[in-house]
Short mmCIF file of C-alpha atoms in Angstrom, two decimals:
data_model
loop_
_atom_site.label_atom_id
_atom_site.label_comp_id
_atom_site.label_asym_id
_atom_site.label_seq_id
_atom_site.Cartn_x
_atom_site.Cartn_y
_atom_site.Cartn_z
CA UNK A 163 -46.02 -50.35 -105.18
CA UNK A 164 -46.54 -48.64 -108.49
CA UNK A 165 -46.14 -50.33 -111.83
CA UNK A 166 -42.88 -48.55 -112.58
CA UNK A 167 -41.28 -49.39 -109.24
CA UNK A 168 -42.12 -53.09 -109.44
CA UNK A 169 -40.64 -53.61 -112.90
CA UNK A 170 -37.48 -51.52 -113.21
CA UNK A 171 -35.27 -54.33 -114.51
CA UNK A 172 -35.56 -55.45 -118.12
CA UNK A 173 -34.40 -58.75 -119.55
CA UNK A 174 -31.82 -58.73 -122.33
CA UNK A 175 -34.53 -59.30 -124.97
CA UNK A 176 -36.71 -56.55 -123.47
CA UNK A 177 -33.75 -54.15 -123.64
CA UNK A 178 -33.20 -55.15 -127.27
CA UNK A 179 -36.86 -54.45 -128.04
CA UNK A 180 -36.65 -51.06 -126.31
CA UNK A 181 -33.49 -50.26 -128.30
CA UNK A 182 -35.40 -50.95 -131.53
CA UNK A 183 -38.31 -48.76 -130.42
CA UNK A 184 -36.05 -45.89 -129.32
CA UNK A 185 -34.14 -46.11 -132.60
CA UNK A 186 -37.27 -46.24 -134.80
CA UNK A 187 -39.60 -44.16 -132.65
CA UNK A 188 -42.49 -46.53 -133.37
CA UNK A 189 -42.83 -49.95 -134.95
CA UNK A 190 -45.11 -52.92 -135.44
CA UNK A 191 -44.27 -56.27 -133.84
CA UNK A 192 -43.07 -57.54 -137.25
CA UNK A 193 -40.76 -54.53 -137.65
CA UNK A 194 -39.36 -55.03 -134.15
CA UNK A 195 -38.88 -58.74 -134.84
CA UNK A 196 -36.95 -58.02 -138.06
CA UNK A 197 -34.36 -55.99 -136.14
CA UNK A 198 -33.80 -58.40 -133.26
CA UNK A 199 -30.79 -60.70 -133.21
CA UNK A 200 -31.34 -64.42 -133.57
CA UNK A 201 -34.56 -65.83 -134.93
CA UNK A 202 -37.29 -64.66 -132.58
CA UNK A 203 -40.79 -66.08 -132.94
CA UNK A 204 -43.48 -63.54 -133.91
CA UNK A 205 -45.89 -64.56 -131.13
CA UNK A 206 -43.05 -64.36 -128.59
CA UNK A 207 -42.21 -60.81 -129.69
CA UNK A 208 -45.91 -59.85 -129.42
CA UNK A 209 -46.00 -61.32 -125.91
CA UNK A 210 -42.85 -59.45 -124.91
CA UNK A 211 -44.29 -56.19 -126.25
CA UNK A 212 -47.46 -56.82 -124.22
CA UNK A 213 -45.35 -57.47 -121.10
CA UNK A 214 -43.39 -54.26 -121.72
CA UNK A 215 -46.70 -52.44 -122.05
CA UNK A 216 -47.92 -53.96 -118.76
CA UNK A 217 -44.68 -52.77 -117.13
CA UNK A 218 -45.32 -49.26 -118.44
CA UNK A 219 -42.35 -49.10 -120.85
CA UNK A 220 -44.31 -49.34 -124.12
CA UNK A 221 -47.64 -48.05 -125.42
CA UNK A 222 -49.48 -48.89 -128.61
CA UNK A 223 -51.79 -47.24 -131.11
CA UNK A 224 -54.19 -49.20 -133.28
CA UNK A 225 -53.83 -48.48 -136.99
CA UNK A 226 -56.43 -50.63 -138.68
CA UNK A 227 -55.72 -54.24 -137.75
CA UNK A 228 -52.13 -53.44 -136.65
CA UNK A 229 -50.75 -52.40 -133.30
CA UNK A 230 -47.97 -49.85 -133.60
CA UNK A 231 -45.74 -49.73 -130.52
CA UNK A 232 -43.73 -46.80 -129.16
CA UNK A 233 -41.70 -46.17 -126.01
CA UNK A 234 -43.82 -44.87 -123.14
CA UNK A 235 -40.76 -44.05 -121.06
CA UNK A 236 -38.90 -40.92 -122.20
CA UNK A 237 -35.30 -41.52 -123.17
CA UNK A 238 -34.03 -39.31 -120.33
CA UNK A 239 -35.79 -41.54 -117.78
CA UNK A 240 -34.08 -44.57 -119.29
CA UNK A 241 -30.76 -42.73 -119.06
CA UNK A 242 -31.36 -42.12 -115.35
CA UNK A 243 -31.76 -45.87 -114.88
CA UNK A 244 -28.44 -46.46 -116.67
CA UNK A 245 -26.76 -43.91 -114.41
CA UNK A 246 -28.15 -45.66 -111.34
CA UNK A 247 -26.90 -49.04 -112.58
CA UNK A 248 -23.47 -47.67 -113.39
CA UNK A 249 -23.28 -46.07 -109.97
CA UNK A 250 -23.78 -49.27 -108.04
CA UNK A 251 -23.56 -52.31 -110.26
CA UNK A 252 -21.15 -51.42 -113.06
CA UNK A 253 -18.73 -54.11 -111.95
CA UNK A 254 -21.36 -56.76 -112.79
CA UNK A 255 -21.91 -55.56 -116.37
CA UNK A 256 -20.34 -57.57 -119.19
CA UNK A 257 -18.03 -55.95 -121.73
CA UNK A 258 -20.86 -56.37 -124.26
CA UNK A 259 -23.29 -54.45 -122.03
CA UNK A 260 -20.76 -51.66 -121.41
CA UNK A 261 -20.08 -51.40 -125.16
CA UNK A 262 -23.82 -51.16 -125.89
CA UNK A 263 -24.21 -48.42 -123.26
CA UNK A 264 -21.28 -46.59 -124.85
CA UNK A 265 -22.93 -46.87 -128.29
CA UNK A 266 -26.21 -45.53 -126.91
CA UNK A 267 -24.42 -42.58 -125.31
CA UNK A 268 -22.61 -41.79 -128.57
CA UNK A 269 -25.88 -42.01 -130.53
CA UNK A 270 -27.60 -39.69 -128.03
CA UNK A 271 -24.78 -37.18 -128.42
CA UNK A 272 -25.12 -37.26 -132.23
CA UNK A 273 -28.93 -37.00 -132.07
CA UNK A 274 -28.70 -34.09 -129.63
CA UNK A 275 -26.33 -32.09 -131.82
CA UNK A 276 -28.72 -31.92 -134.78
#
């Protein structure tokens, strides 16, 4: 199995991290942490970014002593995953998840019309 086929499902926190990276384009761990709900621990966020990188969803560039993270998966590939989930498992999504998907779709429409 390839990396991408073994890790297609993201945890809630991983999805939140990816949302931050898609929104910002690129960010340090501290910048990601500042936009996450709750009070995440810095080392936990770094670990989650490393896991996302191992899964092939995130890449990083070194800028001096800092790692700057960016999505490695194009947005359209992520949208294909959402379409697959909605096709078969939409009934298992919470209202919160469906609302977030709706917000992402609306944002994509606005970004695309520029």
